[in-house]
Coordinates of C-alpha atoms (C1' of nucleotides) in Angstrom, one line a residue:
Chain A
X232 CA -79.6 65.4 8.1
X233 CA -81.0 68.9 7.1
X234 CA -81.5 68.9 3.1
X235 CA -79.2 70.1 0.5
X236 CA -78.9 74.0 -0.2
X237 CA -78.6 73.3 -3.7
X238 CA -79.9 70.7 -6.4
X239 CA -79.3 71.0 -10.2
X240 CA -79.0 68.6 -13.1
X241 CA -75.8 68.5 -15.4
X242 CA -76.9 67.6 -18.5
X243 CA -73.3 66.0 -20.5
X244 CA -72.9 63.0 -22.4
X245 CA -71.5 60.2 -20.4
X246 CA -68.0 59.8 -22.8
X247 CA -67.8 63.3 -21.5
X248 CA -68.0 63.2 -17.8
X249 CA -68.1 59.8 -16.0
X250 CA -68.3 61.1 -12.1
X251 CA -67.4 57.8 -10.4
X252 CA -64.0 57.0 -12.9
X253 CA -63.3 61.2 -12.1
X254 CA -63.4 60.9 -8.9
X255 CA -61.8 57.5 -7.6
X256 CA -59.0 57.5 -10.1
X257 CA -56.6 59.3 -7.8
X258 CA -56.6 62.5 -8.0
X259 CA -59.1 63.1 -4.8
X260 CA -59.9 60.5 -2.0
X261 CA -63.1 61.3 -0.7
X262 CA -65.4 59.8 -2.5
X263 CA -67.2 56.6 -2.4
X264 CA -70.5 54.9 -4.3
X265 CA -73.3 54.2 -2.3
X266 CA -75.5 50.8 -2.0
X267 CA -77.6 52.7 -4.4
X268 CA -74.4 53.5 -6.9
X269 CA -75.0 57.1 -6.2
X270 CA -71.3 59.0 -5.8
X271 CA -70.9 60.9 -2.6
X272 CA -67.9 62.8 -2.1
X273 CA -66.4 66.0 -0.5
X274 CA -63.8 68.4 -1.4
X275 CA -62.6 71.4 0.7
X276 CA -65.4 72.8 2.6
X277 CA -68.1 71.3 0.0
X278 CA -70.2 68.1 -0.4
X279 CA -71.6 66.0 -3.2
X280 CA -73.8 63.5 -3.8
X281 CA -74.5 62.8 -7.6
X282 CA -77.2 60.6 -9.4
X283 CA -77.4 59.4 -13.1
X284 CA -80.3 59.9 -14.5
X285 CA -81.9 56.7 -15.8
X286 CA -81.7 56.7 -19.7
X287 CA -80.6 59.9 -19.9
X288 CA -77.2 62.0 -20.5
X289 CA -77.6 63.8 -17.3
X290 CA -76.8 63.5 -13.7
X291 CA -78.9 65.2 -10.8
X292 CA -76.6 66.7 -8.0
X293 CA -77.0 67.7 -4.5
X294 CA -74.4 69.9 -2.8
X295 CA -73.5 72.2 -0.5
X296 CA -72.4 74.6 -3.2
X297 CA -73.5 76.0 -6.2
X298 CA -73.6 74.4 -9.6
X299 CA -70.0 76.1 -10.5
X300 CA -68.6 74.8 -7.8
X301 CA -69.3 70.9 -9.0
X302 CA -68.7 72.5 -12.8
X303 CA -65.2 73.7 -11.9
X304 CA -64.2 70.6 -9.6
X305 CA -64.8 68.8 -12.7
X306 CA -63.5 71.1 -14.7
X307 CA -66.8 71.1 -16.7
X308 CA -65.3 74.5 -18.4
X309 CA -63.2 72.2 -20.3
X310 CA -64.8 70.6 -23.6
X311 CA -64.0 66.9 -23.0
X312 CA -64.5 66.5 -26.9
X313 CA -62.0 69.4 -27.7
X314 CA -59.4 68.4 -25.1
X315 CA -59.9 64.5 -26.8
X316 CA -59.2 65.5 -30.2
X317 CA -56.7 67.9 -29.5
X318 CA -54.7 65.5 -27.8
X319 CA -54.7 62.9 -30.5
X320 CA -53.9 65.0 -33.0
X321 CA -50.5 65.9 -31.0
X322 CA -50.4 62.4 -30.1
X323 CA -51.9 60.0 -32.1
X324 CA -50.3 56.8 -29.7
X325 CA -52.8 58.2 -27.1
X326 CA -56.1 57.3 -28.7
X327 CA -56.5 54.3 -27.6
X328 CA -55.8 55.0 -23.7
X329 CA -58.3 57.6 -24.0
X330 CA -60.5 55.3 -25.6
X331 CA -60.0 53.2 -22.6
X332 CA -61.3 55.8 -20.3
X333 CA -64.5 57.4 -21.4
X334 CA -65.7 60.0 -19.3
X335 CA -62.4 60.5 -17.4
X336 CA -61.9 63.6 -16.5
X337 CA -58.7 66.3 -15.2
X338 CA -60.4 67.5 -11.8
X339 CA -59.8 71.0 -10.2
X340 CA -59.3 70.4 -6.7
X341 CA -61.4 73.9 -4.9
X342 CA -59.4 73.1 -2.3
X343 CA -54.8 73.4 -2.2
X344 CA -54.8 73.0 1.1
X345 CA -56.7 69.1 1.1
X346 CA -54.6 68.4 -2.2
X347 CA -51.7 69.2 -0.7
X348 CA -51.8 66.7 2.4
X349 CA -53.6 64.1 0.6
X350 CA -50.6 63.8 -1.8
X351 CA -48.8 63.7 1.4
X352 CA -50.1 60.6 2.0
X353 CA -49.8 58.8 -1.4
X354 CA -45.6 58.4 -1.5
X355 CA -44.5 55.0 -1.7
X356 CA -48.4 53.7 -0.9
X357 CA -51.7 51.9 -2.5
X358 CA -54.7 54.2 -3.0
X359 CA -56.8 52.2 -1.3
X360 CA -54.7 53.0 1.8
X361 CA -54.1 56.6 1.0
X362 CA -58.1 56.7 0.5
X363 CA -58.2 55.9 4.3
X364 CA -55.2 58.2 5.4
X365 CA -56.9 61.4 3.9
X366 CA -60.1 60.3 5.1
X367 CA -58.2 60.4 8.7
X368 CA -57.2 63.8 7.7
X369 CA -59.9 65.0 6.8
X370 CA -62.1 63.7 9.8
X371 CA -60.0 67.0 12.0
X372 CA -62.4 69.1 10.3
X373 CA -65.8 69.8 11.4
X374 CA -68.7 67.4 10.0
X375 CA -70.3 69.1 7.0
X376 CA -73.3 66.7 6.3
X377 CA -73.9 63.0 6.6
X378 CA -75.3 61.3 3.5
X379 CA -76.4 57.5 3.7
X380 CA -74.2 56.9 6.6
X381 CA -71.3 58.5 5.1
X382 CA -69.8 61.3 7.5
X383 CA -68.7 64.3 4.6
X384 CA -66.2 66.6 6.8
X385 CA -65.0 69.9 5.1
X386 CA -61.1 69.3 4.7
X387 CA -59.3 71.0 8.2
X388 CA -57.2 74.2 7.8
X389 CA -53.4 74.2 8.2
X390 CA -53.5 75.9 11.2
X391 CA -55.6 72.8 13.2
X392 CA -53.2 70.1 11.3
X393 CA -50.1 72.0 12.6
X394 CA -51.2 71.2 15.6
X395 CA -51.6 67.5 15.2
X396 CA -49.0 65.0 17.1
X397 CA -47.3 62.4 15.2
X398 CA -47.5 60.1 17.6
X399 CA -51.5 60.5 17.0
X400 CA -50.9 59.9 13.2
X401 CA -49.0 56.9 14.1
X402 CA -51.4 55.4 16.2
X403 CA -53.9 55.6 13.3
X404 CA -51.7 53.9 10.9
X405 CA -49.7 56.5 8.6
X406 CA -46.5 54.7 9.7
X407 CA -43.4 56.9 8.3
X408 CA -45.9 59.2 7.2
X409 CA -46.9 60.6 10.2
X410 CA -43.3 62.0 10.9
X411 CA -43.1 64.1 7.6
X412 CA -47.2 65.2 7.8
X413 CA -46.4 66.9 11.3
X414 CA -43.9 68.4 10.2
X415 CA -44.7 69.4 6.8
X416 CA -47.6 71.1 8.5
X417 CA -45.9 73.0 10.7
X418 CA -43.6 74.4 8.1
X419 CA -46.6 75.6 5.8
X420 CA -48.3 77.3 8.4
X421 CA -44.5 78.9 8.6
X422 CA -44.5 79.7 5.1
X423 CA -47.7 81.3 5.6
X424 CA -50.7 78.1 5.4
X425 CA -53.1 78.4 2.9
X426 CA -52.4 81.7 1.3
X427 CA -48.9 80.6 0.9
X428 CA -50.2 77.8 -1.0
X429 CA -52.8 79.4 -3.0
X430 CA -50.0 81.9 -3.9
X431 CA -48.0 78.9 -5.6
X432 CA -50.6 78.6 -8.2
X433 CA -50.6 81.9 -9.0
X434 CA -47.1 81.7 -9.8
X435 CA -45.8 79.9 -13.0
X436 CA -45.1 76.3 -12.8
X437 CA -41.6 76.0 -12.7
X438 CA -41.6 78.6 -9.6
X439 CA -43.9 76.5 -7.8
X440 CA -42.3 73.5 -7.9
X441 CA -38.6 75.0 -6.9
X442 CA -40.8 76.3 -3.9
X443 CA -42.8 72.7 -3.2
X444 CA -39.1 70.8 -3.4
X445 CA -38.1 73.3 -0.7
X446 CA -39.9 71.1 1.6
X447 CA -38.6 68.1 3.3
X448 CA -40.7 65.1 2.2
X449 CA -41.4 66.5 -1.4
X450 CA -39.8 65.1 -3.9
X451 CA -40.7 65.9 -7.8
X452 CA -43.0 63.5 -7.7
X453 CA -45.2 64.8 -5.2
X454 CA -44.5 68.3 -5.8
X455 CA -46.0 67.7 -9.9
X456 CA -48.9 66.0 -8.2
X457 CA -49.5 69.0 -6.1
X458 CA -49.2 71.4 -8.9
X459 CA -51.4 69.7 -11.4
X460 CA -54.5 68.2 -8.7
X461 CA -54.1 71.3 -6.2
X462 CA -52.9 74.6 -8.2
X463 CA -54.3 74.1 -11.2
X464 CA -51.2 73.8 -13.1
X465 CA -52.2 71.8 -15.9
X466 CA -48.8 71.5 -18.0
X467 CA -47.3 69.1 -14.4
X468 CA -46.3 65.7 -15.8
X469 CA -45.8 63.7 -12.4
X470 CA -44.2 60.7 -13.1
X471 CA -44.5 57.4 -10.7
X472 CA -44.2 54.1 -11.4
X473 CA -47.6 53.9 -13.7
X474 CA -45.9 56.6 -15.6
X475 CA -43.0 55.7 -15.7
X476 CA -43.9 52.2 -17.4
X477 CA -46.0 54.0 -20.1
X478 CA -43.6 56.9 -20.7
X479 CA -40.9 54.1 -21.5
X480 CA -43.7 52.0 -23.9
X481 CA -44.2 54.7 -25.4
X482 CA -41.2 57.8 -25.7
X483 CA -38.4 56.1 -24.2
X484 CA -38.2 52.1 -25.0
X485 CA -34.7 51.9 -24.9
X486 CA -35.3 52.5 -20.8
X487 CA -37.8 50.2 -20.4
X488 CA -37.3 48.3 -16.9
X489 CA -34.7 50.6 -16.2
X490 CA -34.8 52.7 -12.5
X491 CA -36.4 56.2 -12.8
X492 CA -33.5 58.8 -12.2
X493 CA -33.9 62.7 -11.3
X494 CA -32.4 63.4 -14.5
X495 CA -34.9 60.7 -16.4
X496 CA -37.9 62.2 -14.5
X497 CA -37.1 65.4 -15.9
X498 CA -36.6 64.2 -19.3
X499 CA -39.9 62.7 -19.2
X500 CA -42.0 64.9 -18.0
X501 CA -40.4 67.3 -19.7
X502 CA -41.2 65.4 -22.9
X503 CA -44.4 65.0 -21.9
X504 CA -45.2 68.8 -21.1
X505 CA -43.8 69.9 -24.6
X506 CA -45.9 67.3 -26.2
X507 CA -49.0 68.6 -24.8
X508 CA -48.9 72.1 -23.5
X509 CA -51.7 72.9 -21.3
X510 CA -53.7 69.7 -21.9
X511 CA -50.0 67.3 -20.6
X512 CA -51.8 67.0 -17.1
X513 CA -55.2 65.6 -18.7
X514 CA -53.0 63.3 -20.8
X515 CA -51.1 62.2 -17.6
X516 CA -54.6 61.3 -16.1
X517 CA -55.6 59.2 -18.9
X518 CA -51.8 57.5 -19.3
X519 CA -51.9 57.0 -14.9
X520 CA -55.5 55.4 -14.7
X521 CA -55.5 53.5 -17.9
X522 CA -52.3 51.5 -16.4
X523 CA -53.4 51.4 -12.7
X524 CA -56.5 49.6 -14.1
X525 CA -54.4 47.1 -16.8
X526 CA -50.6 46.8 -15.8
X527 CA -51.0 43.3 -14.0
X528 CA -52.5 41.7 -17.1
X529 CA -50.4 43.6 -19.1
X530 CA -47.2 41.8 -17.1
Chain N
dA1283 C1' -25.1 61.7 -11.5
dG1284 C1' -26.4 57.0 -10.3
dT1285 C1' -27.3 53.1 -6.9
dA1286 C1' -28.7 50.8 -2.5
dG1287 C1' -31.3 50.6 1.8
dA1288 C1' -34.5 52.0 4.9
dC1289 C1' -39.0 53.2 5.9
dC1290 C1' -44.9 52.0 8.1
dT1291 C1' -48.7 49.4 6.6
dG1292 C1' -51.8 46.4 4.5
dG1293 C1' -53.4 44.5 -0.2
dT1294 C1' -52.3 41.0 -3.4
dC1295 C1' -50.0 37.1 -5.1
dT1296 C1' -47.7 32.6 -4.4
Chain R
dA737 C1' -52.2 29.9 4.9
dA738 C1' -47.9 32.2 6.2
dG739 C1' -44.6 35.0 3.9
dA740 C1' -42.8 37.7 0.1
dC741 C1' -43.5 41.5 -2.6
dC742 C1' -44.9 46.0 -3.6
dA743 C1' -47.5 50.4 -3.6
dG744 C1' -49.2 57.4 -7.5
dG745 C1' -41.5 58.0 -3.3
dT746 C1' -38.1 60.4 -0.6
dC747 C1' -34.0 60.8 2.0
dT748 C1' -29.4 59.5 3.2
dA749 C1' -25.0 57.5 2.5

DNA sequence: AGTAGACCTGGTCT
DNA sequence: AAGACCAGGTCTA
């Protein structure tokens, strides 16, 4: 299809910025490598398609948008090597699940409305399958570009997924899912759609999650992961089963193998937040991914 | 406040 | 190779 608007380099050290582990490590769905391990992706009403360049700290980017756009869904305003030190000095037992994740990243989804569904679709689920759900989603919206054979759509409003059936979720697979999705829909665009939900992150964090449980089908869980990937609310500690196994290693031992509780969750992530301020949702990201990747050998 | 089941589907393990 | 188990949980009883 018709060329890219924009093409830029980003010149960052890999340990810094590792675009495939950023984006597949679920906190967006969209993005896939290509034959050619290039990493093509979309995000709200934007594409991507990123190249490293050979034996060089630097990747070339096409887009849709302009280079702050791929800066900020990176969050490339964020000094990896500040944020790294920073939280091993308040937390010395992290350094070595940083370690194991060089180059991963806390994204900024550009988009609250494409966050909020695709966490939707992750309760009780694998991301492989939740990768295809959102990608379902995500096909409602009008076709964007098409890059090596991979149809990029931007992310559909509230307003066109209000509108979807269950019964047509169902027949594509969401199972349960499809029940609460409809109707979670409908009750954002009630609340108001996208401004509603834009509004949330303007609000401080403990607002926006008494408003995000309000909904039937989000549970804390969800809710943090809305608030941390969607509204930018970077202190949200969501804590699910990965979490859950390395908040007990390390803070809460005498729970280990123990069932996560409302009141546990809280204590948690609340533990977690104090720990870390501002930077808790970065450590979350390297705590989640480092154990997706390692708990089977670890058990 | 804590526990037990139910819930769609499909990967992974046995 | 068919069947159990479980996954970035949530709701209800």
């Amino acid at each position: 299809m018709g060329g890219a608007p924009y093409s830029f380099e980003i010149e960052i050290p890999r340990r810094y910025f590792d675009v495939g582990l950023s984006a597949s490590s679920g906190q967006m769905f969209r993005w896939k490598q290509t034959a050619n391990s290039e990493w093509v992706g979309a995000n709200g009403k934007h594409w991507f398609r990123v190249r490293v360049l050979d034996g060089r700290e630097a990747y070339r980017v096409e887009s849709s948008g302009p280079p702050t756009v791929f800066q900020s869904l990176f969050r490339l305003d964020w000094d990896a090597a500040d944020v790294t030190e920073t939280l091993t000095r308040l937390g010395p037992e992290l350094e070595p699940y940083l370690q194991a994740m060089p180059g991963l990243r806390l994204t900024r989804s550009g988009d609250a409305v494409e966050t909020f569904f695709s966490f939707l679709c992750s309760a009780n689920n694998h991301i492989s399958r939740i990768t295809g759900m959102v990608n379902h989603l995500a096909a409602y919206g009008p076709r964007l570009e098409v890059v090596d054979v991979i149809d990029l759509h931007r992310f559909p409003r509230v307003a066109t997924l209000a509108k979807v059936e269950e019964a047509e979720l169902r027949e594509k697979g969401f199972g349960y899912r499809a029940a609460t999705i409809t109707q979670i829909a409908r009750e954002l665009e009630s609340r108001g759609g996208e401004a509603y939900l834009r509004s949330l992150g303007a609000m401080p964090y403990e607002r926006a999650q008494i408003e995000l449980l309000g909904f039937k089908g989000i549970g804390r869980k969800l809710a943090d992961c809305i608030a941390l990937f969607g509204l930018d609310h970077t202190e949200a500690v969501p804590i699910d089963t990965h979490i859950w196994q390395a908040a007990t290693r390390l803070y809460f031992p005498h729970w280990q193998g123990t069932a996560l509780t409302d009141r546990k969750y809280e204590e948690a992530s609340a533990f977690i937040r104090n720990r870390f301020g501002r930077l808790a949702g970065w450590a979350q990201q390297a705590l989640f991914y480092e154990n997706v990747v390692n708990w089977r050998t670890r058990k």
